[in-house]
PDB file of C-alpha atoms and ligand atoms in Angstrom:
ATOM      1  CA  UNK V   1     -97.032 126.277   9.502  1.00 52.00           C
ATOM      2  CA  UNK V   2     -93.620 126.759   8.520  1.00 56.00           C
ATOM      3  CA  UNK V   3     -92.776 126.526   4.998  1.00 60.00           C
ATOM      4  CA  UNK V   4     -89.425 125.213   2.766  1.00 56.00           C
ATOM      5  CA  UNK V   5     -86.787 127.990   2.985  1.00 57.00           C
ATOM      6  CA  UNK V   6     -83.802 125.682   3.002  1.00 56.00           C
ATOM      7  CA  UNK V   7     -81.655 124.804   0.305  1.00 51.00           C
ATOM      8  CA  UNK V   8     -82.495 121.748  -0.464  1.00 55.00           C
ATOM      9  CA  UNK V   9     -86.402 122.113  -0.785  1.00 87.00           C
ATOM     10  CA  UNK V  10     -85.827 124.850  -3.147  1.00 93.00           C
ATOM     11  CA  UNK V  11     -84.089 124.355  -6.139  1.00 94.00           C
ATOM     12  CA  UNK V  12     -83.526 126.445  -8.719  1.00 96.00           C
ATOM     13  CA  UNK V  13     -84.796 125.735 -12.224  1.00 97.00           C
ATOM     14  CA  UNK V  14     -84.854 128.942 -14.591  1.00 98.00           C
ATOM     15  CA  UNK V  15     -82.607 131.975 -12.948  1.00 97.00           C
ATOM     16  CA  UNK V  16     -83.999 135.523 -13.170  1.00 98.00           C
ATOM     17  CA  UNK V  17     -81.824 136.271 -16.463  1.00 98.00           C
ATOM     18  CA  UNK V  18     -82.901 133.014 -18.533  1.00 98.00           C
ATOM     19  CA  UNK V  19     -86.767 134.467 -17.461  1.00 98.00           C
ATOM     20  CA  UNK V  20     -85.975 138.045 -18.737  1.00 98.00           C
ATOM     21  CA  UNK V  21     -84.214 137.111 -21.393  1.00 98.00           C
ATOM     22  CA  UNK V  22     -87.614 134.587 -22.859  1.00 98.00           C
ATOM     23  CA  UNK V  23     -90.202 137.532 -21.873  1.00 98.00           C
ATOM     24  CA  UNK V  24     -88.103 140.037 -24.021  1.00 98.00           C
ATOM     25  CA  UNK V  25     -88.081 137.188 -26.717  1.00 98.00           C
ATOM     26  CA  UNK V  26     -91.775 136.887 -26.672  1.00 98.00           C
ATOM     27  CA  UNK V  27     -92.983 140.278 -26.176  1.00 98.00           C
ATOM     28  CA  UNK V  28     -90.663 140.987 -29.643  1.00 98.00           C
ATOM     29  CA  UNK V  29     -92.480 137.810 -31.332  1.00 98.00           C
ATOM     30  CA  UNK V  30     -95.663 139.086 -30.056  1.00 98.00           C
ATOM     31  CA  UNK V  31     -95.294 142.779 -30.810  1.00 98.00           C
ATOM     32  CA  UNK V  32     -94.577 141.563 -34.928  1.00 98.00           C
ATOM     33  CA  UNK V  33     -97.490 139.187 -34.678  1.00 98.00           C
ATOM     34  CA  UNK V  34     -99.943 142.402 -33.337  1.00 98.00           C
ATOM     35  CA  UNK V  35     -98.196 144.832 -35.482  1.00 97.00           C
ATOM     36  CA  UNK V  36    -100.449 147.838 -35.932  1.00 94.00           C
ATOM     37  CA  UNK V  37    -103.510 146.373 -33.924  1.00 97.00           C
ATOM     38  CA  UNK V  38    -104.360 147.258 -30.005  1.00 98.00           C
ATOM     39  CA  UNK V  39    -104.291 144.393 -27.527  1.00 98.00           C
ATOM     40  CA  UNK V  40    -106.199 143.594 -24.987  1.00 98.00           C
ATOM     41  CA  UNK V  41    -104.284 141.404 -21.752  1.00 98.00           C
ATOM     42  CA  UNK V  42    -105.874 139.660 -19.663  1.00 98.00           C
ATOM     43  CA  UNK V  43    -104.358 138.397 -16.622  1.00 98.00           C
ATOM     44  CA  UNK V  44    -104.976 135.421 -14.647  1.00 96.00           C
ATOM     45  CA  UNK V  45    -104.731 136.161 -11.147  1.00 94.00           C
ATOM     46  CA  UNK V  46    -102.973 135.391  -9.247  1.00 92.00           C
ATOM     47  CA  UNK V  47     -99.906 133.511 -10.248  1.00 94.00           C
ATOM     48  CA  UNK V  48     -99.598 135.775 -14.115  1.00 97.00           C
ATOM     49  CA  UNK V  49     -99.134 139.703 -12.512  1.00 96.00           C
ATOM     50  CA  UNK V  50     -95.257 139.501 -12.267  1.00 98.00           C
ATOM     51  CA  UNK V  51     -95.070 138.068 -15.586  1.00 98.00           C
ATOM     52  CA  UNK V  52     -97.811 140.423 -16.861  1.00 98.00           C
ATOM     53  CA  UNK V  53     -95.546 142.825 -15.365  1.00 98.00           C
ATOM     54  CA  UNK V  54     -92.294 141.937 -17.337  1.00 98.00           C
ATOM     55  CA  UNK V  55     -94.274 140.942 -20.628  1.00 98.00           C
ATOM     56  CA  UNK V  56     -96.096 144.633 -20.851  1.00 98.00           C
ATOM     57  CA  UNK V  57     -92.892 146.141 -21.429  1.00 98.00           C
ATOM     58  CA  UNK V  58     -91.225 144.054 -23.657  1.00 98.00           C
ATOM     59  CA  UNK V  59     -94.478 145.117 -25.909  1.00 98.00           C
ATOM     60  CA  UNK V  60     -94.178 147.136 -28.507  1.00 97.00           C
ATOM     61  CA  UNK V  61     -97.902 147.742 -29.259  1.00 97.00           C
ATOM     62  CA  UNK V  62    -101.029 150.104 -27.946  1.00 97.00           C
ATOM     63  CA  UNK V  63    -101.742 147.962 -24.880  1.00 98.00           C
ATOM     64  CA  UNK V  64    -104.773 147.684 -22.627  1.00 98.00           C
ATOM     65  CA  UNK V  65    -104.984 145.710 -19.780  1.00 98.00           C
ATOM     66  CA  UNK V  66    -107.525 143.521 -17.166  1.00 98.00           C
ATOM     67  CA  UNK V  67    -107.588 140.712 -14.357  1.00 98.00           C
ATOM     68  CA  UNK V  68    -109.810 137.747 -14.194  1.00 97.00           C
ATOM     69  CA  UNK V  69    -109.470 135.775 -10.444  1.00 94.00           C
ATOM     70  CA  UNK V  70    -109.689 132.026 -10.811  1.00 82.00           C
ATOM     71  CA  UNK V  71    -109.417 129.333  -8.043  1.00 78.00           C
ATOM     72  CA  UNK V  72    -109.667 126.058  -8.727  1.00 68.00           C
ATOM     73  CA  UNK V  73    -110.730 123.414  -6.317  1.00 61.00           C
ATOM     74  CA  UNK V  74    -109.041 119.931  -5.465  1.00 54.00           C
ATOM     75  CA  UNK V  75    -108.845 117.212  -2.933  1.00 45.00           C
ATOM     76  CA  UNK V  76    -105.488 118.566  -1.562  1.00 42.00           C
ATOM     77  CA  UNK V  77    -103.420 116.049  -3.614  1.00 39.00           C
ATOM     78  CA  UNK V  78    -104.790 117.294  -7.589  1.00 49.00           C
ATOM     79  CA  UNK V  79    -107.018 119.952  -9.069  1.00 56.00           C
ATOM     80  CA  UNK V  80    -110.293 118.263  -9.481  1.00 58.00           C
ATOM     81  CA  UNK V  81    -111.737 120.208 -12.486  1.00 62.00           C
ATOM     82  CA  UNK V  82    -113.899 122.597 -10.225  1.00 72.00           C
ATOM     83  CA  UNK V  83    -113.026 126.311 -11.217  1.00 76.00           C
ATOM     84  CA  UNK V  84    -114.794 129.436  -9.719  1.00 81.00           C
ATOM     85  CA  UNK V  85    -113.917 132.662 -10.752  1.00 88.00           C
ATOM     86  CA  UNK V  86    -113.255 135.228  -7.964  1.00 92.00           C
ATOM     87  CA  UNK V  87    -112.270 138.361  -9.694  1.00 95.00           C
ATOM     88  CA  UNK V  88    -114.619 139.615 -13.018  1.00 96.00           C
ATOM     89  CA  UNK V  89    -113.154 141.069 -16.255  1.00 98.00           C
ATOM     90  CA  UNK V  90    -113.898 145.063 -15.478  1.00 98.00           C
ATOM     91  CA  UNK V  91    -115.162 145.604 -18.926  1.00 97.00           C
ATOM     92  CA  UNK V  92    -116.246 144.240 -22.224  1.00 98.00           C
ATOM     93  CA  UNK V  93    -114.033 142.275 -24.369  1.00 98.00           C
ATOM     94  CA  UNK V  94    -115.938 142.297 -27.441  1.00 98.00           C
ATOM     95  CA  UNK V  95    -114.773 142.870 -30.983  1.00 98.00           C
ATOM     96  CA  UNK V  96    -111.149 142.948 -29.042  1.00 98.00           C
ATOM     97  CA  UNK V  97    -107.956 141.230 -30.163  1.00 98.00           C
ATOM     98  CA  UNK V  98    -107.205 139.626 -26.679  1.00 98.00           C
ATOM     99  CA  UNK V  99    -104.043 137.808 -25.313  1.00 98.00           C
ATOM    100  CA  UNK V 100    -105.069 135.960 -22.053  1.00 98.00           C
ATOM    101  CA  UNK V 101    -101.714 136.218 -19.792  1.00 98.00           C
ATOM    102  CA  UNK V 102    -101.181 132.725 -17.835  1.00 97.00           C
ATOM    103  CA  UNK V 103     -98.394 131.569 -15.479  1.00 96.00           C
ATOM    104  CA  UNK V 104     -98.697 127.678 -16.177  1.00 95.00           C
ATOM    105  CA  UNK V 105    -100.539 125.393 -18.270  1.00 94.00           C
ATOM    106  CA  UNK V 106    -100.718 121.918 -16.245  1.00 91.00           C
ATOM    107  CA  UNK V 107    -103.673 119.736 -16.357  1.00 90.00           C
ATOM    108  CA  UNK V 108    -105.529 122.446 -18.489  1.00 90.00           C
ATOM    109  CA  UNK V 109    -108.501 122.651 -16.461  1.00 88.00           C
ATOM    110  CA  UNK V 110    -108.583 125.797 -15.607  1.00 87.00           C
ATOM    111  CA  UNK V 111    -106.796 127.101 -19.195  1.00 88.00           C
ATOM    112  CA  UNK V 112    -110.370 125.027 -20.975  1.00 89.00           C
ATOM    113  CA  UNK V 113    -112.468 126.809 -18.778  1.00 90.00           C
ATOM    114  CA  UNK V 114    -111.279 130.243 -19.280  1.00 91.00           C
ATOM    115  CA  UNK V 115    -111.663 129.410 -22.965  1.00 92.00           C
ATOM    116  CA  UNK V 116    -115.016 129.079 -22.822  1.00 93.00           C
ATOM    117  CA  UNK V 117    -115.617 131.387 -20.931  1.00 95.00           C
ATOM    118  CA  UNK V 118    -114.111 134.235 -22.893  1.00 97.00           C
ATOM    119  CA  UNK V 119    -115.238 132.742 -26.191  1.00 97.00           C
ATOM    120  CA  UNK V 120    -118.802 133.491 -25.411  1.00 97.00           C
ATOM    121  CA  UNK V 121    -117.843 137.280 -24.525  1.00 97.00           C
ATOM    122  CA  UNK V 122    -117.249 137.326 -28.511  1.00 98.00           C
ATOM    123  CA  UNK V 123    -113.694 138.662 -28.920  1.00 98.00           C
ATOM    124  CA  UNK V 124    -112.592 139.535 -32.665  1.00 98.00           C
ATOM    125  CA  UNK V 125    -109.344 137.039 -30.922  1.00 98.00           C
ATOM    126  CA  UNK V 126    -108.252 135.155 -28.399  1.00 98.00           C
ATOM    127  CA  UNK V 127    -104.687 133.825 -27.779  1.00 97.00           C
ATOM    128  CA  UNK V 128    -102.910 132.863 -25.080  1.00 97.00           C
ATOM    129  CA  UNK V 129     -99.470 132.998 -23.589  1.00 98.00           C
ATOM    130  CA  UNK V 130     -98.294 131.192 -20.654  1.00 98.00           C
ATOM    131  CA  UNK V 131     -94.698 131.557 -19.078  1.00 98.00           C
ATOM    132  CA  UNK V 132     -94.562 127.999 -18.040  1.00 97.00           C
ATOM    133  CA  UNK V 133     -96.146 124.660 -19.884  1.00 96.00           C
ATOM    134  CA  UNK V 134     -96.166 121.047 -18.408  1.00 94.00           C
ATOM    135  CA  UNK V 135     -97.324 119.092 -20.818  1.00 92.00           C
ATOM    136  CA  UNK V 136     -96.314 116.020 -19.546  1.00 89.00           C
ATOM    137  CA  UNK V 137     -99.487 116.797 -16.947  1.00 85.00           C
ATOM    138  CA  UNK V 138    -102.020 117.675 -19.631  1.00 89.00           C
ATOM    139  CA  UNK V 139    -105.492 116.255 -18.726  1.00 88.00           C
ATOM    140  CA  UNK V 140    -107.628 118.409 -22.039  1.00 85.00           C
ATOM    141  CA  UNK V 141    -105.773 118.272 -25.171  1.00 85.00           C
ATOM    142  CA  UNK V 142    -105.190 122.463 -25.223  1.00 88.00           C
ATOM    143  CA  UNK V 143    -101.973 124.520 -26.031  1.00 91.00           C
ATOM    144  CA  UNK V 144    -101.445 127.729 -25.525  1.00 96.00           C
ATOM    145  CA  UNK V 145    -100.004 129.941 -28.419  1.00 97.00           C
ATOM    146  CA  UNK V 146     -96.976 131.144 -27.243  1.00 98.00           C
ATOM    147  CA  UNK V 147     -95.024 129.865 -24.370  1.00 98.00           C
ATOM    148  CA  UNK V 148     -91.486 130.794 -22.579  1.00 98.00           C
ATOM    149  CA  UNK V 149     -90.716 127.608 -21.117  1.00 98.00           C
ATOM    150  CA  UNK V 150     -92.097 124.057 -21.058  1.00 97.00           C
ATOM    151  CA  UNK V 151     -90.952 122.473 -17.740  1.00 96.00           C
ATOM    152  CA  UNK V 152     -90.484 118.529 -16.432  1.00 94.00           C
ATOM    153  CA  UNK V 153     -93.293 117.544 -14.305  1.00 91.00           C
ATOM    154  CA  UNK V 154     -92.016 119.424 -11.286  1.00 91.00           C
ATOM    155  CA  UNK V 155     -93.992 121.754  -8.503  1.00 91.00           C
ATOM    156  CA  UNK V 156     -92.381 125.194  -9.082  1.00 95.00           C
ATOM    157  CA  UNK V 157     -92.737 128.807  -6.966  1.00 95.00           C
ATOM    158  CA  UNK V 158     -91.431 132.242  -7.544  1.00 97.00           C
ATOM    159  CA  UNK V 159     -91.935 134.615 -10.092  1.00 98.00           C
ATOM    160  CA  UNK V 160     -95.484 135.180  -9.316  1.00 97.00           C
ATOM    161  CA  UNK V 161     -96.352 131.462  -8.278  1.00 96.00           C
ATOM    162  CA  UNK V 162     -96.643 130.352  -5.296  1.00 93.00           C
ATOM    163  CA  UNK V 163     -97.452 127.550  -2.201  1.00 90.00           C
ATOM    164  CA  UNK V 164     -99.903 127.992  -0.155  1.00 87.00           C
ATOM    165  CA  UNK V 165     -99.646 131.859  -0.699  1.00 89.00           C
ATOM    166  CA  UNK V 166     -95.716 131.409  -0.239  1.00 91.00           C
ATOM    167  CA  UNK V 167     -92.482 132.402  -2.664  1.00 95.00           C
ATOM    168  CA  UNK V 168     -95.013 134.788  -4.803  1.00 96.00           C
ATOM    169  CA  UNK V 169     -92.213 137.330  -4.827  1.00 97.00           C
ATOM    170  CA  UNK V 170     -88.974 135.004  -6.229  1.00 97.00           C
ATOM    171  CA  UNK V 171     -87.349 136.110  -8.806  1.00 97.00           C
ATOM    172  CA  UNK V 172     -86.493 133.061 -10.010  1.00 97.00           C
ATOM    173  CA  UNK V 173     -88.506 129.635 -11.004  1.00 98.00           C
ATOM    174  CA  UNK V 174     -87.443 127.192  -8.296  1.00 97.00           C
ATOM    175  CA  UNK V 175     -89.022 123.431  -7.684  1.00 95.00           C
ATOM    176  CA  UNK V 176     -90.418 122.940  -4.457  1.00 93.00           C
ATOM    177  CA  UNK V 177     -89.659 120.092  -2.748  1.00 90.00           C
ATOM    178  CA  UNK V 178     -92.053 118.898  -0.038  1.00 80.00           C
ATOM    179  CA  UNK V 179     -91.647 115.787   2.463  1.00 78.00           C
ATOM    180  CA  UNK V 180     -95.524 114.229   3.301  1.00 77.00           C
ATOM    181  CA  UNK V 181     -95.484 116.215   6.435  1.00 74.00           C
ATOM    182  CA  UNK V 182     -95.531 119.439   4.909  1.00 70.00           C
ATOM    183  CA  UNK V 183     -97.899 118.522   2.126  1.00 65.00           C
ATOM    184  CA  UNK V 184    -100.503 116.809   4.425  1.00 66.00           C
ATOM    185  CA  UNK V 185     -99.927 119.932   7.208  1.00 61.00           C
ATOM    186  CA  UNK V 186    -100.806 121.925   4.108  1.00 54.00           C
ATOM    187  CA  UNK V 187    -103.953 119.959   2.557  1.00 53.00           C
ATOM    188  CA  UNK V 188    -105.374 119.999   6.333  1.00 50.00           C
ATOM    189  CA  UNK V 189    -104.998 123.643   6.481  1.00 42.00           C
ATOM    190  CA  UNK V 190    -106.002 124.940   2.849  1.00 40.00           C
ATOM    191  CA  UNK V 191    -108.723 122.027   2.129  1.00 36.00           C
ATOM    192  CA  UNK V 192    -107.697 123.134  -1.448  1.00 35.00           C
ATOM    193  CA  UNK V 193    -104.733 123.465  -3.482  1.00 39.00           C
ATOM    194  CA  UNK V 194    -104.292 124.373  -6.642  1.00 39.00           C
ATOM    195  CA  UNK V 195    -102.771 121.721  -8.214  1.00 40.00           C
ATOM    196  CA  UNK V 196    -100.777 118.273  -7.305  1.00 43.00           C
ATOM    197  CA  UNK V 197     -97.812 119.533  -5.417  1.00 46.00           C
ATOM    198  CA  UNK V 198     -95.503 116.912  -7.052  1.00 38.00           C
ATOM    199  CA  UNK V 199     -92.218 116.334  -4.870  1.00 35.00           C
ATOM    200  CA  UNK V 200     -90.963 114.950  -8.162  1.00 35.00           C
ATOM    201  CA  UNK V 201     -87.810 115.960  -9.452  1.00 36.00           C
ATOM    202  CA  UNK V 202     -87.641 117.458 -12.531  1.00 36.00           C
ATOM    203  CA  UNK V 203     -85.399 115.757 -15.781  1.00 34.00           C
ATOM    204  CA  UNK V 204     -82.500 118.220 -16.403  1.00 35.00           C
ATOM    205  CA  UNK V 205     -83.032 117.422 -20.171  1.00 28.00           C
ATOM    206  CA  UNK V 206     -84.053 121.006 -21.508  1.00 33.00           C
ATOM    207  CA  UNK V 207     -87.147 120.550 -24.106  1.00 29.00           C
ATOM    208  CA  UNK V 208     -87.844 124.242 -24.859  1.00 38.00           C
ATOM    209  CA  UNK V 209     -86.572 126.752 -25.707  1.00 42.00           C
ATOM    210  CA  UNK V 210     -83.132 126.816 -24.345  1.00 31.00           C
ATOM    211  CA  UNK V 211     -81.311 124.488 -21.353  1.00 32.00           C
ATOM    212  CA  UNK V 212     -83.605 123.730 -18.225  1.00 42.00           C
ATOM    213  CA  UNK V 213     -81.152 122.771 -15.389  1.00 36.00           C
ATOM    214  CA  UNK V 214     -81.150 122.642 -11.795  1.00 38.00           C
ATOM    215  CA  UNK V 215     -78.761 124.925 -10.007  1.00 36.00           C
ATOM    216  CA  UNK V 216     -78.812 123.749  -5.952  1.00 37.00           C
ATOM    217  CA  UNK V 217     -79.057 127.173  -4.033  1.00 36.00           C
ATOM    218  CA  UNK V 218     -80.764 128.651  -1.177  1.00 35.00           C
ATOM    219  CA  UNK V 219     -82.878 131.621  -0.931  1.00 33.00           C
ATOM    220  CA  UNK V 220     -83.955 132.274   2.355  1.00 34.00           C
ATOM    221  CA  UNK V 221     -82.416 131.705   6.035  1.00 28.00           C
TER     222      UNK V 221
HETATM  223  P1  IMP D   1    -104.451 123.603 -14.315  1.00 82.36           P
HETATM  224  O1  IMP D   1    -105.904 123.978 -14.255  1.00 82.36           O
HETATM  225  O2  IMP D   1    -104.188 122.252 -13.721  1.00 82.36           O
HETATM  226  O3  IMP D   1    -103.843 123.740 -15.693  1.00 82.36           O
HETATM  227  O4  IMP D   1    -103.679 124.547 -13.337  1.00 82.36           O
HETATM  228  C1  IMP D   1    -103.474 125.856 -13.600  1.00 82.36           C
HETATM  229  C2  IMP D   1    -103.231 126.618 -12.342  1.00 82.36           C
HETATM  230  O5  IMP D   1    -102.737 125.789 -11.277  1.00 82.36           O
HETATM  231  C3  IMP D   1    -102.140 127.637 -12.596  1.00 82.36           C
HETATM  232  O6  IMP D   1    -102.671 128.836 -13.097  1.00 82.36           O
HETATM  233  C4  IMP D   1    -101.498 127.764 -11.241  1.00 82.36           C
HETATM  234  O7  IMP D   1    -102.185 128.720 -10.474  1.00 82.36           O
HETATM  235  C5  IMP D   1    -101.669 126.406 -10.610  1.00 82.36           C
HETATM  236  N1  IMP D   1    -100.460 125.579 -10.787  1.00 82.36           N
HETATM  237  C6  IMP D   1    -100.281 124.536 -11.605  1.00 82.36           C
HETATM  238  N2  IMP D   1     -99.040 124.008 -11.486  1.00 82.36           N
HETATM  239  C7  IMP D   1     -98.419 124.771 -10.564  1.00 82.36           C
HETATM  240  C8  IMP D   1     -97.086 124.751 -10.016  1.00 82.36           C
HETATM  241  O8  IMP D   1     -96.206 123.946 -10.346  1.00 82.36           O
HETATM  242  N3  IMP D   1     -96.829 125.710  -9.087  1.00 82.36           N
HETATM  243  C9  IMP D   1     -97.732 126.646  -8.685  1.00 82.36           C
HETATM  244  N4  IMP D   1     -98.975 126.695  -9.185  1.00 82.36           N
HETATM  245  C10 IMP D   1     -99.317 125.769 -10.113  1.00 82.36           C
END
C-alpha cells in the first residue's frame, strides 16, 4: 500500500515551533498547578510518547512515569465505541496525583473509557492533558483539563500520530488528505481504524490558543 507523501495530501497545520512553544506553556501551567506534589503520567500509547516526551521536560516537578496501550475498534469509516486495552499500567496508581497524557480527544470514546477505568484504581487525582482537542467531533460530553490545541474537524499525523502506522515520526501536525481509494485500500487492509479518517479540510479560523493555519508544504519525496 503506498501511502500520501506528496504535497498536497499533507498539509501542514501546527509547525514544530508553534508545538514546542504550547508544551513549554503547559508544562509551566502544569508545574504551578502540582507545585510541591509528585506526579504520576500516564501515557496513552501509542499516539501520546512524543508528546510525553516534550511535556516531561518542560516539567518542573518530581515526575514518575507509565504506559497504558489502547486500541479502539471501528468499521473502517468511525470508531465504534469498542476499546481494548493492549498494554497494562506496570504498577499501582493508588493514593497518586495522576495526569493521564493523551494525543487527541475526538469522539471521546476512548478518553470515557480510560476514565473509568482509572477511577476505580482509586487515585488521590486524575487529570488529563491532551495535545490536540476536536470538539467539534465529541460523541460523550468530556473535556480534558488542559489542552495545547483544539483543531477543526480535520484527520491529522505527525508528532506521534499516525495512519495506518504511518507519519508517527513528523515533527509537525499535518492534515491528511485521503482520496476513497486510499481510505477503502486502507479499511480492507486494517479491518480497523482508529477513528473516521475525515478528508475534510480544516477552517483556518484559529479557536485556541493562538492562530491555526494551513501552510501547503511537502515532507517526503
Ligand atoms: P476517540 O476515542 O474517538 O476520542 O479517539 C481517540 C483516539 O483516536 C486517539 O487517541 C487517536 O489514537 C485516534 N485519533 C483520533 N483522531 C485522530 C486523528 O485525527 N489522527 C490520528 N489519530 C486520531
Amino acid at each position: 500500500m503506498s501511502l500520501p507523501q506528496s504535497e498536497n495530501q499533507l498539509e501542514i497545520l501546527l509547525d514544530a515551533e508553534k508545538i514546542q512553544r504550547r508544551v513549554k506553556e503547559l508544562g509551566a501551567q502544569i508545574s504551578a498547578e502540582y507545585r510541591g506534589r509528585p506526579l504520576h503520567l500516564i501515557g496513552i500509547l501509542k499516539g501520546s510518547w512524543m508528546f510525553l516526551a516534550d511535556l516531561i521536560r518542560a516539567l518542573d516537578l518530581e515526575v514518575t512515569v507509565d504506559f497504558l496501550g489502547f486500541a479502539s475498534y471501528g468499521d473502517g469509516q468511525s470508531s465504534s465505541g469498542q476499546v481494548k486495552i493492549t498494554k497494562d499500567l506496570d504498577s499501582s496508581i493508588e493514593g497518586l496525583d495522576v495526569l493521564v497524557v493523551e494525543d487527541i480527544l475526538d469522539t471521546g470514546h476512548t478518553f470515557q473509557y480510560l476514565q473509568a477505568l482509572l477511577s476505580r484504581r482509586k487515585p488521590k487525582s486524575l487529570k488529563v492533558v491532551t495535545l490536540l482537542d476536536k470538539p467539534s467531533r465529541r460523541a460523550n460530553p468530556v473535556s480534558a483539563d488542559y489542552v495545547g490545541f483544539t483543531i477543526p474537524d480535520a484527520f491529522v499525523v505527525g508528532y506521534g500520530l499516525d495512519f495506518a502506522q504511518q507519519y508517527r515520526g513528523l515533527p509537525e501536525v499535518h492534515v491528511l488528505h485521503l482520496s476513497p481509494d486510499q481510505l477503502a485500500e486502507v479499511a480492507s487492509i486494517d479491518g480497523k481504524v482508529s477513528t473516521q479518517p475525515k478528508v475534510s479540510r480544516p477552517a483556518s479560523v484559529p479557536i485556541h490558543p493562538g492562530g491555526v493555519r494551513l501552510a501547503r508544504r511537502g515532507v517526503g519525496p
